[in-house]
Amino acid sequence: MKQQTAPSRWLILFAFFNIYIIWGSTYLAVAYGLKGLPPFVLVGARYLVAGVVLFAWCLIKGEKLPPPNLLWRQAVSGILMLVGGTGMIAWAELYISSGQAAILVATEPLWFLLLDKKRWGEYFRDKYIISGLLIGFTGIFLFMKLNHSTQAATVTSTMTIIASGVVLFSAVLWVLCSLITSNSKGNSSTIMNSGVQLLAAGFASEIIALVKGEYIGFDVDKVPFEAWAGLVFLIVMGSFIAYLSFVWLISIRPPALVSTHTYVNPVVAVFLGWIMAGEKVSGGQLIGLVVILVGILLINVPAYRAPAKIQE
């Protein structure tokens, strides 16, 4: 039997390319943006511009707002996912490299297993998933331990540990909100839902920027070109292209499968950071990355084998 109105295979591949490659490059774009823009000013501007454009487009087309319960759910998930997730990562990149941040975000599939409670019975019956979970968190420990051991015991190294912990917490928030989004019901389009999430996140980020005093002494005229270029890239490629692809994929594919973008993102981020920004990659970071990716590969073995069994 054929599935009804199945999405185009090429469109799905294009969407996965966006969340694999483009999202991997946004870590470096954030690093460039931070050369002239405070972290929450940066992410706030990114989300507000993208959200206004998407929301206006939906209104021009005559699309109605989601029902209040769904509107509220999308707004809250957008704040937690984008401010608590990406915004916190932008702050952390003041103290760690874009590659380091991407490596820690690569733990998302591990958090999916722990937080997707309704599927625990399925997950924890499988030896590959259990092994992958243990190996993945071993990789996190190695990354934190080996990365810290290469640095002097200074305030800077202390902030590096704190920033690394913040990135891990942001990955947890992203996973929680991805699960909320994937379970949201309603007839609103992907663009409308994304617009609501981006607008809510943009306003929340600007409020945080004001409370933190990021606008004190901030001079727009002194922002360098490379910071503006980073912001534009984040708006167009990160929010319009990659984020829309993610929101669409999370609605048609299992969250754990969509989260496999974390296989490629850290590799792209580390490579671009090394080539374009001269970021150093330590042996400890690479060991942690490899161990984490091995764990993620193992937890996805059942998902890779399932389609073959269905076709037989």
PDB file of C-alpha atoms in Angstrom:
ATOM      1  CA  MET A   1       0.000   0.000   0.000  1.00  0.00           C
ATOM      2  CA  LYS A   2       1.239   3.472  -0.880  1.00  0.00           C
ATOM      3  CA  GLN A   3       1.315   6.191   1.698  1.00  0.00           C
ATOM      4  CA  GLN A   4      -0.881   9.197   1.057  1.00  0.00           C
ATOM      5  CA  THR A   5       0.765  12.468   0.031  1.00  0.00           C
ATOM      6  CA  ALA A   6       4.216  11.315   1.075  1.00  0.00           C
ATOM      7  CA  PRO A   7       6.764  14.160   1.135  1.00  0.00           C
ATOM      8  CA  SER A   8       9.195  14.289  -1.752  1.00  0.00           C
ATOM      9  CA  ARG A   9      12.323  12.253  -1.113  1.00  0.00           C
ATOM     10  CA  TRP A  10      14.475  15.016  -2.576  1.00  0.00           C
ATOM     11  CA  LEU A  11      12.830  17.634  -0.362  1.00  0.00           C
ATOM     12  CA  ILE A  12      13.528  15.492   2.696  1.00  0.00           C
ATOM     13  CA  LEU A  13      17.171  15.050   1.622  1.00  0.00           C
ATOM     14  CA  PHE A  14      17.481  18.814   1.067  1.00  0.00           C
ATOM     15  CA  ALA A  15      16.057  19.485   4.544  1.00  0.00           C
ATOM     16  CA  PHE A  16      18.516  17.045   6.118  1.00  0.00           C
ATOM     17  CA  PHE A  17      21.372  18.714   4.209  1.00  0.00           C
ATOM     18  CA  ASN A  18      20.302  22.035   5.724  1.00  0.00           C
ATOM     19  CA  ILE A  19      20.273  20.805   9.308  1.00  0.00           C
ATOM     20  CA  TYR A  20      23.493  18.844   8.784  1.00  0.00           C
ATOM     21  CA  ILE A  21      25.738  21.334   6.973  1.00  0.00           C
ATOM     22  CA  ILE A  22      24.188  24.785   7.454  1.00  0.00           C
ATOM     23  CA  TRP A  23      23.564  24.275  11.157  1.00  0.00           C
ATOM     24  CA  GLY A  24      27.124  23.067  11.523  1.00  0.00           C
ATOM     25  CA  SER A  25      28.334  26.377  10.093  1.00  0.00           C
ATOM     26  CA  THR A  26      26.158  28.526  12.379  1.00  0.00           C
ATOM     27  CA  TYR A  27      28.495  27.897  15.322  1.00  0.00           C
ATOM     28  CA  LEU A  28      31.207  29.798  13.459  1.00  0.00           C
ATOM     29  CA  ALA A  29      28.693  32.463  12.416  1.00  0.00           C
ATOM     30  CA  VAL A  30      27.873  33.017  16.103  1.00  0.00           C
ATOM     31  CA  ALA A  31      31.590  33.390  16.848  1.00  0.00           C
ATOM     32  CA  TYR A  32      31.844  36.079  14.161  1.00  0.00           C
ATOM     33  CA  GLY A  33      28.709  37.812  15.427  1.00  0.00           C
ATOM     34  CA  LEU A  34      30.128  37.940  18.950  1.00  0.00           C
ATOM     35  CA  LYS A  35      33.063  40.030  17.695  1.00  0.00           C
ATOM     36  CA  GLY A  36      30.801  43.078  17.802  1.00  0.00           C
ATOM     37  CA  LEU A  37      27.435  42.066  19.263  1.00  0.00           C
ATOM     38  CA  PRO A  38      26.685  40.891  22.838  1.00  0.00           C
ATOM     39  CA  PRO A  39      25.254  37.329  22.892  1.00  0.00           C
ATOM     40  CA  PHE A  40      21.586  38.032  23.608  1.00  0.00           C
ATOM     41  CA  VAL A  41      21.547  41.154  21.449  1.00  0.00           C
ATOM     42  CA  LEU A  42      22.856  38.917  18.669  1.00  0.00           C
ATOM     43  CA  VAL A  43      20.322  36.112  19.046  1.00  0.00           C
ATOM     44  CA  GLY A  44      17.488  38.561  19.771  1.00  0.00           C
ATOM     45  CA  ALA A  45      18.099  40.435  16.518  1.00  0.00           C
ATOM     46  CA  ARG A  46      18.402  37.152  14.656  1.00  0.00           C
ATOM     47  CA  TYR A  47      15.083  35.791  15.894  1.00  0.00           C
ATOM     48  CA  LEU A  48      13.103  39.034  15.717  1.00  0.00           C
ATOM     49  CA  VAL A  49      13.997  39.752  12.089  1.00  0.00           C
ATOM     50  CA  ALA A  50      13.350  36.167  11.003  1.00  0.00           C
ATOM     51  CA  GLY A  51      10.150  35.929  13.040  1.00  0.00           C
ATOM     52  CA  VAL A  52       8.694  39.189  11.708  1.00  0.00           C
ATOM     53  CA  VAL A  53       9.356  38.140   8.108  1.00  0.00           C
ATOM     54  CA  LEU A  54       7.818  34.673   8.513  1.00  0.00           C
ATOM     55  CA  PHE A  55       4.845  35.932  10.521  1.00  0.00           C
ATOM     56  CA  ALA A  56       4.153  38.741   8.028  1.00  0.00           C
ATOM     57  CA  TRP A  57       4.326  36.267   5.148  1.00  0.00           C
ATOM     58  CA  CYS A  58       1.680  34.070   6.791  1.00  0.00           C
ATOM     59  CA  LEU A  59      -0.625  37.045   7.433  1.00  0.00           C
ATOM     60  CA  ILE A  60      -0.230  38.270   3.848  1.00  0.00           C
ATOM     61  CA  LYS A  61      -1.275  34.825   2.629  1.00  0.00           C
ATOM     62  CA  GLY A  62      -4.347  35.069   4.847  1.00  0.00           C
ATOM     63  CA  GLU A  63      -3.344  32.348   7.283  1.00  0.00           C
ATOM     64  CA  LYS A  64      -5.024  32.533  10.665  1.00  0.00           C
ATOM     65  CA  LEU A  65      -3.257  32.400  13.998  1.00  0.00           C
ATOM     66  CA  PRO A  66      -3.080  28.999  15.712  1.00  0.00           C
ATOM     67  CA  PRO A  67      -5.702  28.389  18.425  1.00  0.00           C
ATOM     68  CA  PRO A  68      -4.742  29.935  21.797  1.00  0.00           C
ATOM     69  CA  ASN A  69      -3.632  26.659  23.389  1.00  0.00           C
ATOM     70  CA  LEU A  70      -1.322  25.833  20.457  1.00  0.00           C
ATOM     71  CA  LEU A  71      -0.155  29.445  20.133  1.00  0.00           C
ATOM     72  CA  TRP A  72       0.907  29.456  23.770  1.00  0.00           C
ATOM     73  CA  ARG A  73       2.604  26.085  23.433  1.00  0.00           C
ATOM     74  CA  GLN A  74       4.565  27.162  20.354  1.00  0.00           C
ATOM     75  CA  ALA A  75       5.625  30.417  22.025  1.00  0.00           C
ATOM     76  CA  VAL A  76       6.863  28.695  25.179  1.00  0.00           C
ATOM     77  CA  SER A  77       8.654  25.974  23.237  1.00  0.00           C
ATOM     78  CA  GLY A  78      10.267  28.646  21.039  1.00  0.00           C
ATOM     79  CA  ILE A  79      11.560  30.548  24.073  1.00  0.00           C
ATOM     80  CA  LEU A  80      12.935  27.452  25.774  1.00  0.00           C
ATOM     81  CA  MET A  81      14.361  25.921  22.610  1.00  0.00           C
ATOM     82  CA  LEU A  82      15.841  29.011  21.000  1.00  0.00           C
ATOM     83  CA  VAL A  83      16.702  31.206  23.986  1.00  0.00           C
ATOM     84  CA  GLY A  84      17.489  28.408  26.423  1.00  0.00           C
ATOM     85  CA  GLY A  85      19.156  26.420  23.679  1.00  0.00           C
ATOM     86  CA  THR A  86      20.812  28.583  21.061  1.00  0.00           C
ATOM     87  CA  GLY A  87      20.972  31.755  23.166  1.00  0.00           C
ATOM     88  CA  MET A  88      22.841  30.006  25.943  1.00  0.00           C
ATOM     89  CA  ILE A  89      25.243  28.540  23.394  1.00  0.00           C
ATOM     90  CA  ALA A  90      25.961  32.052  22.073  1.00  0.00           C
ATOM     91  CA  TRP A  91      26.851  33.150  25.606  1.00  0.00           C
ATOM     92  CA  ALA A  92      29.012  30.052  26.103  1.00  0.00           C
ATOM     93  CA  GLU A  93      30.986  30.825  22.940  1.00  0.00           C
ATOM     94  CA  LEU A  94      32.427  33.804  24.778  1.00  0.00           C
ATOM     95  CA  TYR A  95      34.488  31.240  26.706  1.00  0.00           C
ATOM     96  CA  ILE A  96      34.748  28.168  24.462  1.00  0.00           C
ATOM     97  CA  SER A  97      35.317  27.737  20.735  1.00  0.00           C
ATOM     98  CA  SER A  98      32.569  27.111  18.206  1.00  0.00           C
ATOM     99  CA  GLY A  99      33.922  23.594  17.699  1.00  0.00           C
ATOM    100  CA  GLN A 100      33.811  22.822  21.417  1.00  0.00           C
ATOM    101  CA  ALA A 101      30.210  24.010  21.614  1.00  0.00           C
ATOM    102  CA  ALA A 102      29.215  21.860  18.633  1.00  0.00           C
ATOM    103  CA  ILE A 103      30.861  18.768  20.145  1.00  0.00           C
ATOM    104  CA  LEU A 104      28.838  19.162  23.359  1.00  0.00           C
ATOM    105  CA  VAL A 105      25.609  19.784  21.442  1.00  0.00           C
ATOM    106  CA  ALA A 106      26.303  16.464  19.685  1.00  0.00           C
ATOM    107  CA  THR A 107      25.000  14.762  22.841  1.00  0.00           C
ATOM    108  CA  GLU A 108      21.388  15.620  21.930  1.00  0.00           C
ATOM    109  CA  PRO A 109      20.449  12.076  20.796  1.00  0.00           C
ATOM    110  CA  LEU A 110      21.553  10.768  24.196  1.00  0.00           C
ATOM    111  CA  TRP A 111      19.232  13.202  25.946  1.00  0.00           C
ATOM    112  CA  PHE A 112      16.402  12.195  23.591  1.00  0.00           C
ATOM    113  CA  LEU A 113      16.640   8.646  24.912  1.00  0.00           C
ATOM    114  CA  LEU A 114      16.521   9.749  28.528  1.00  0.00           C
ATOM    115  CA  LEU A 115      13.735  12.307  28.118  1.00  0.00           C
ATOM    116  CA  ASP A 116      11.394  10.525  25.658  1.00  0.00           C
ATOM    117  CA  LYS A 117       9.725   8.701  28.535  1.00  0.00           C
ATOM    118  CA  LYS A 118       6.817   7.228  26.602  1.00  0.00           C
ATOM    119  CA  ARG A 119       9.242   5.142  24.531  1.00  0.00           C
ATOM    120  CA  TRP A 120      11.503   3.958  27.359  1.00  0.00           C
ATOM    121  CA  GLY A 121      10.114   0.437  27.080  1.00  0.00           C
ATOM    122  CA  GLU A 122      11.216   0.311  23.459  1.00  0.00           C
ATOM    123  CA  TYR A 123      14.560   2.013  23.980  1.00  0.00           C
ATOM    124  CA  PHE A 124      15.889   0.153  26.993  1.00  0.00           C
ATOM    125  CA  ARG A 125      15.135  -3.332  25.689  1.00  0.00           C
ATOM    126  CA  ASP A 126      17.779  -2.905  23.010  1.00  0.00           C
ATOM    127  CA  LYS A 127      21.422  -3.730  23.760  1.00  0.00           C
ATOM    128  CA  TYR A 128      22.671  -1.281  21.097  1.00  0.00           C
ATOM    129  CA  ILE A 129      20.800   1.627  22.651  1.00  0.00           C
ATOM    130  CA  ILE A 130      21.953   0.816  26.180  1.00  0.00           C
ATOM    131  CA  SER A 131      25.557   0.420  25.007  1.00  0.00           C
ATOM    132  CA  GLY A 132      25.382   3.620  22.984  1.00  0.00           C
ATOM    133  CA  LEU A 133      24.007   5.548  25.933  1.00  0.00           C
ATOM    134  CA  LEU A 134      26.832   4.404  28.222  1.00  0.00           C
ATOM    135  CA  ILE A 135      29.507   5.070  25.600  1.00  0.00           C
ATOM    136  CA  GLY A 136      28.046   8.477  24.727  1.00  0.00           C
ATOM    137  CA  PHE A 137      28.108   9.741  28.293  1.00  0.00           C
ATOM    138  CA  THR A 138      31.603   8.326  28.684  1.00  0.00           C
ATOM    139  CA  GLY A 139      32.509  10.558  25.741  1.00  0.00           C
ATOM    140  CA  ILE A 140      31.042  13.584  27.525  1.00  0.00           C
ATOM    141  CA  PHE A 141      33.142  12.792  30.604  1.00  0.00           C
ATOM    142  CA  LEU A 142      36.285  12.372  28.502  1.00  0.00           C
ATOM    143  CA  PHE A 143      35.666  15.616  26.657  1.00  0.00           C
ATOM    144  CA  MET A 144      35.184  17.586  29.880  1.00  0.00           C
ATOM    145  CA  LYS A 145      38.116  15.889  31.659  1.00  0.00           C
ATOM    146  CA  LEU A 146      40.666  15.863  28.844  1.00  0.00           C
ATOM    147  CA  ASN A 147      39.772  19.337  27.617  1.00  0.00           C
ATOM    148  CA  HIS A 148      40.115  20.775  31.122  1.00  0.00           C
ATOM    149  CA  SER A 149      43.422  18.997  31.729  1.00  0.00           C
ATOM    150  CA  THR A 150      45.028  20.853  28.809  1.00  0.00           C
ATOM    151  CA  GLN A 151      44.328  24.245  30.420  1.00  0.00           C
ATOM    152  CA  ALA A 152      45.845  26.040  33.372  1.00  0.00           C
ATOM    153  CA  ALA A 153      43.789  26.258  36.566  1.00  0.00           C
ATOM    154  CA  THR A 154      42.749  29.867  36.056  1.00  0.00           C
ATOM    155  CA  VAL A 155      39.529  31.868  36.058  1.00  0.00           C
ATOM    156  CA  THR A 156      39.436  31.321  32.303  1.00  0.00           C
ATOM    157  CA  SER A 157      39.526  27.536  32.672  1.00  0.00           C
ATOM    158  CA  THR A 158      36.833  27.742  35.360  1.00  0.00           C
ATOM    159  CA  MET A 159      34.585  29.689  32.973  1.00  0.00           C
ATOM    160  CA  THR A 160      35.346  27.105  30.297  1.00  0.00           C
ATOM    161  CA  ILE A 161      33.925  24.375  32.519  1.00  0.00           C
ATOM    162  CA  ILE A 162      30.889  26.501  33.381  1.00  0.00           C
ATOM    163  CA  ALA A 163      30.309  27.345  29.716  1.00  0.00           C
ATOM    164  CA  SER A 164      30.585  23.663  28.779  1.00  0.00           C
ATOM    165  CA  GLY A 165      27.978  22.805  31.405  1.00  0.00           C
ATOM    166  CA  VAL A 166      25.709  25.550  30.075  1.00  0.00           C
ATOM    167  CA  VAL A 167      25.949  24.077  26.561  1.00  0.00           C
ATOM    168  CA  LEU A 168      25.010  20.634  27.877  1.00  0.00           C
ATOM    169  CA  PHE A 169      22.010  22.133  29.672  1.00  0.00           C
ATOM    170  CA  SER A 170      21.018  23.963  26.495  1.00  0.00           C
ATOM    171  CA  ALA A 171      21.065  20.628  24.645  1.00  0.00           C
ATOM    172  CA  VAL A 172      18.665  19.213  27.239  1.00  0.00           C
ATOM    173  CA  LEU A 173      16.299  22.177  26.777  1.00  0.00           C
ATOM    174  CA  TRP A 174      16.437  21.787  23.001  1.00  0.00           C
ATOM    175  CA  VAL A 175      15.501  18.115  23.265  1.00  0.00           C
ATOM    176  CA  LEU A 176      12.633  18.760  25.679  1.00  0.00           C
ATOM    177  CA  CYS A 177      11.158  21.388  23.398  1.00  0.00           C
ATOM    178  CA  SER A 178      11.670  19.248  20.303  1.00  0.00           C
ATOM    179  CA  LEU A 179       9.559  16.562  21.946  1.00  0.00           C
ATOM    180  CA  ILE A 180       6.914  19.147  22.845  1.00  0.00           C
ATOM    181  CA  THR A 181       6.876  20.476  19.281  1.00  0.00           C
ATOM    182  CA  SER A 182       6.673  17.021  17.712  1.00  0.00           C
ATOM    183  CA  ASN A 183       3.620  16.233  19.862  1.00  0.00           C
ATOM    184  CA  SER A 184       1.805  19.502  19.126  1.00  0.00           C
ATOM    185  CA  LYS A 185      -1.397  19.053  17.168  1.00  0.00           C
ATOM    186  CA  GLY A 186      -3.017  21.632  14.944  1.00  0.00           C
ATOM    187  CA  ASN A 187      -3.530  22.838  11.393  1.00  0.00           C
ATOM    188  CA  SER A 188      -1.040  25.700  11.452  1.00  0.00           C
ATOM    189  CA  SER A 189       1.662  25.637   8.797  1.00  0.00           C
ATOM    190  CA  THR A 190       5.315  25.037   9.528  1.00  0.00           C
ATOM    191  CA  ILE A 191       6.063  28.658   8.616  1.00  0.00           C
ATOM    192  CA  MET A 192       3.418  30.013  11.010  1.00  0.00           C
ATOM    193  CA  ASN A 193       4.625  27.824  13.870  1.00  0.00           C
ATOM    194  CA  SER A 194       8.227  28.832  13.207  1.00  0.00           C
ATOM    195  CA  GLY A 195       7.268  32.505  13.066  1.00  0.00           C
ATOM    196  CA  VAL A 196       5.540  32.311  16.439  1.00  0.00           C
ATOM    197  CA  GLN A 197       8.510  30.512  18.000  1.00  0.00           C
ATOM    198  CA  LEU A 198      11.039  32.957  16.555  1.00  0.00           C
ATOM    199  CA  LEU A 199       9.082  36.051  17.593  1.00  0.00           C
ATOM    200  CA  ALA A 200       8.639  34.774  21.146  1.00  0.00           C
ATOM    201  CA  ALA A 201      12.332  33.883  21.351  1.00  0.00           C
ATOM    202  CA  GLY A 202      13.348  37.259  19.909  1.00  0.00           C
ATOM    203  CA  PHE A 203      11.380  39.266  22.460  1.00  0.00           C
ATOM    204  CA  ALA A 204      12.597  37.050  25.312  1.00  0.00           C
ATOM    205  CA  SER A 205      16.228  37.431  24.174  1.00  0.00           C
ATOM    206  CA  GLU A 206      15.954  41.217  24.034  1.00  0.00           C
ATOM    207  CA  ILE A 207      14.456  41.305  27.534  1.00  0.00           C
ATOM    208  CA  ILE A 208      17.391  39.213  28.797  1.00  0.00           C
ATOM    209  CA  ALA A 209      19.817  41.547  26.995  1.00  0.00           C
ATOM    210  CA  LEU A 210      18.258  44.547  28.751  1.00  0.00           C
ATOM    211  CA  VAL A 211      18.313  42.863  32.166  1.00  0.00           C
ATOM    212  CA  LYS A 212      21.950  41.803  31.693  1.00  0.00           C
ATOM    213  CA  GLY A 213      22.891  45.334  30.683  1.00  0.00           C
ATOM    214  CA  GLU A 214      24.160  44.300  27.257  1.00  0.00           C
ATOM    215  CA  TYR A 215      22.968  47.589  25.749  1.00  0.00           C
ATOM    216  CA  ILE A 216      24.974  49.661  28.223  1.00  0.00           C
ATOM    217  CA  GLY A 217      27.842  51.171  26.259  1.00  0.00           C
ATOM    218  CA  PHE A 218      26.785  49.289  23.118  1.00  0.00           C
ATOM    219  CA  ASP A 219      27.432  51.357  19.972  1.00  0.00           C
ATOM    220  CA  VAL A 220      25.969  50.139  16.677  1.00  0.00           C
ATOM    221  CA  ASP A 221      28.474  52.238  14.719  1.00  0.00           C
ATOM    222  CA  LYS A 222      31.358  50.300  16.243  1.00  0.00           C
ATOM    223  CA  VAL A 223      30.079  46.872  15.195  1.00  0.00           C
ATOM    224  CA  PRO A 224      32.540  45.479  12.591  1.00  0.00           C
ATOM    225  CA  PHE A 225      31.485  44.149   9.211  1.00  0.00           C
ATOM    226  CA  GLU A 226      32.260  40.533  10.112  1.00  0.00           C
ATOM    227  CA  ALA A 227      29.832  40.709  13.053  1.00  0.00           C
ATOM    228  CA  TRP A 228      27.043  42.001  10.766  1.00  0.00           C
ATOM    229  CA  ALA A 229      27.926  39.279   8.254  1.00  0.00           C
ATOM    230  CA  GLY A 230      27.615  36.661  10.986  1.00  0.00           C
ATOM    231  CA  LEU A 231      24.212  38.043  11.988  1.00  0.00           C
ATOM    232  CA  VAL A 232      22.924  38.055   8.401  1.00  0.00           C
ATOM    233  CA  PHE A 233      24.098  34.476   7.908  1.00  0.00           C
ATOM    234  CA  LEU A 234      22.334  33.410  11.108  1.00  0.00           C
ATOM    235  CA  ILE A 235      19.097  35.082  10.011  1.00  0.00           C
ATOM    236  CA  VAL A 236      18.996  33.859   6.421  1.00  0.00           C
ATOM    237  CA  MET A 237      20.701  30.486   6.578  1.00  0.00           C
ATOM    238  CA  GLY A 238      20.284  29.574  10.235  1.00  0.00           C
ATOM    239  CA  SER A 239      16.701  30.738  10.865  1.00  0.00           C
ATOM    240  CA  PHE A 240      15.036  30.799   7.447  1.00  0.00           C
ATOM    241  CA  ILE A 241      16.648  27.759   5.846  1.00  0.00           C
ATOM    242  CA  ALA A 242      17.942  25.412   8.554  1.00  0.00           C
ATOM    243  CA  TYR A 243      15.396  26.090  11.313  1.00  0.00           C
ATOM    244  CA  LEU A 244      12.418  25.785   8.952  1.00  0.00           C
ATOM    245  CA  SER A 245      13.889  22.512   7.731  1.00  0.00           C
ATOM    246  CA  PHE A 246      14.223  21.279  11.315  1.00  0.00           C
ATOM    247  CA  VAL A 247      10.660  22.220  12.318  1.00  0.00           C
ATOM    248  CA  TRP A 248       9.305  20.519   9.194  1.00  0.00           C
ATOM    249  CA  LEU A 249      11.381  17.365   9.648  1.00  0.00           C
ATOM    250  CA  ILE A 250      10.491  17.043  13.333  1.00  0.00           C
ATOM    251  CA  SER A 251       6.817  16.910  12.282  1.00  0.00           C
ATOM    252  CA  ILE A 252       7.259  14.075   9.753  1.00  0.00           C
ATOM    253  CA  ARG A 253      10.196  12.057  11.088  1.00  0.00           C
ATOM    254  CA  PRO A 254      10.998  10.556  14.539  1.00  0.00           C
ATOM    255  CA  PRO A 255      12.785  13.108  16.767  1.00  0.00           C
ATOM    256  CA  ALA A 256      15.690  10.735  17.413  1.00  0.00           C
ATOM    257  CA  LEU A 257      16.259  10.397  13.646  1.00  0.00           C
ATOM    258  CA  VAL A 258      16.140  14.148  13.059  1.00  0.00           C
ATOM    259  CA  SER A 259      18.609  14.627  15.903  1.00  0.00           C
ATOM    260  CA  THR A 260      21.250  12.758  13.894  1.00  0.00           C
ATOM    261  CA  HIS A 261      22.257  16.135  12.483  1.00  0.00           C
ATOM    262  CA  THR A 262      24.526  16.090  15.515  1.00  0.00           C
ATOM    263  CA  TYR A 263      26.708  13.515  13.710  1.00  0.00           C
ATOM    264  CA  VAL A 264      27.760  16.076  11.144  1.00  0.00           C
ATOM    265  CA  ASN A 265      27.384  19.445  12.899  1.00  0.00           C
ATOM    266  CA  PRO A 266      30.431  19.124  15.181  1.00  0.00           C
ATOM    267  CA  VAL A 267      32.646  17.904  12.346  1.00  0.00           C
ATOM    268  CA  VAL A 268      31.576  20.852  10.169  1.00  0.00           C
ATOM    269  CA  ALA A 269      31.961  23.292  13.077  1.00  0.00           C
ATOM    270  CA  VAL A 270      35.419  22.041  14.094  1.00  0.00           C
ATOM    271  CA  PHE A 271      36.652  22.045  10.488  1.00  0.00           C
ATOM    272  CA  LEU A 272      35.342  25.537   9.699  1.00  0.00           C
ATOM    273  CA  GLY A 273      36.588  26.908  13.017  1.00  0.00           C
ATOM    274  CA  TRP A 274      40.046  25.525  12.254  1.00  0.00           C
ATOM    275  CA  ILE A 275      40.148  26.692   8.613  1.00  0.00           C
ATOM    276  CA  MET A 276      38.453  30.094   8.903  1.00  0.00           C
ATOM    277  CA  ALA A 277      38.998  31.227  12.488  1.00  0.00           C
ATOM    278  CA  GLY A 278      42.211  29.484  13.464  1.00  0.00           C
ATOM    279  CA  GLU A 279      40.540  27.681  16.373  1.00  0.00           C
ATOM    280  CA  LYS A 280      42.770  25.045  17.927  1.00  0.00           C
ATOM    281  CA  VAL A 281      41.514  21.483  18.231  1.00  0.00           C
ATOM    282  CA  SER A 282      43.029  19.510  21.112  1.00  0.00           C
ATOM    283  CA  GLY A 283      43.500  15.758  21.168  1.00  0.00           C
ATOM    284  CA  GLY A 284      41.134  15.576  24.148  1.00  0.00           C
ATOM    285  CA  GLN A 285      38.369  17.270  22.187  1.00  0.00           C
ATOM    286  CA  LEU A 286      38.778  14.884  19.260  1.00  0.00           C
ATOM    287  CA  ILE A 287      38.796  11.812  21.514  1.00  0.00           C
ATOM    288  CA  GLY A 288      35.620  13.001  23.239  1.00  0.00           C
ATOM    289  CA  LEU A 289      33.981  13.727  19.883  1.00  0.00           C
ATOM    290  CA  VAL A 290      34.797  10.283  18.475  1.00  0.00           C
ATOM    291  CA  VAL A 291      33.513   8.472  21.580  1.00  0.00           C
ATOM    292  CA  ILE A 292      30.292  10.531  21.619  1.00  0.00           C
ATOM    293  CA  LEU A 293      29.654   9.843  17.927  1.00  0.00           C
ATOM    294  CA  VAL A 294      30.272   6.117  18.401  1.00  0.00           C
ATOM    295  CA  GLY A 295      27.655   6.141  21.150  1.00  0.00           C
ATOM    296  CA  ILE A 296      25.172   8.008  18.963  1.00  0.00           C
ATOM    297  CA  LEU A 297      25.813   5.589  16.099  1.00  0.00           C
ATOM    298  CA  LEU A 298      25.017   2.629  18.349  1.00  0.00           C
ATOM    299  CA  ILE A 299      21.767   4.073  19.691  1.00  0.00           C
ATOM    300  CA  ASN A 300      20.568   4.571  16.126  1.00  0.00           C
ATOM    301  CA  VAL A 301      21.354   1.023  14.952  1.00  0.00           C
ATOM    302  CA  PRO A 302      17.750  -0.147  15.654  1.00  0.00           C
ATOM    303  CA  ALA A 303      16.356   2.762  13.605  1.00  0.00           C
ATOM    304  CA  TYR A 304      18.650   1.909  10.695  1.00  0.00           C
ATOM    305  CA  ARG A 305      17.678  -1.772  10.760  1.00  0.00           C
ATOM    306  CA  ALA A 306      13.908  -1.223  11.083  1.00  0.00           C
ATOM    307  CA  PRO A 307      13.192  -0.031   7.494  1.00  0.00           C
ATOM    308  CA  ALA A 308      14.975  -3.064   6.065  1.00  0.00           C
ATOM    309  CA  LYS A 309      12.787  -5.405   8.131  1.00  0.00           C
ATOM    310  CA  ILE A 310       9.633  -3.628   6.999  1.00  0.00           C
ATOM    311  CA  GLN A 311      10.518  -3.943   3.323  1.00  0.00           C
ATOM    312  CA  GLU A 312      11.232  -7.705   3.538  1.00  0.00           C
TER     313      GLU A 312
END
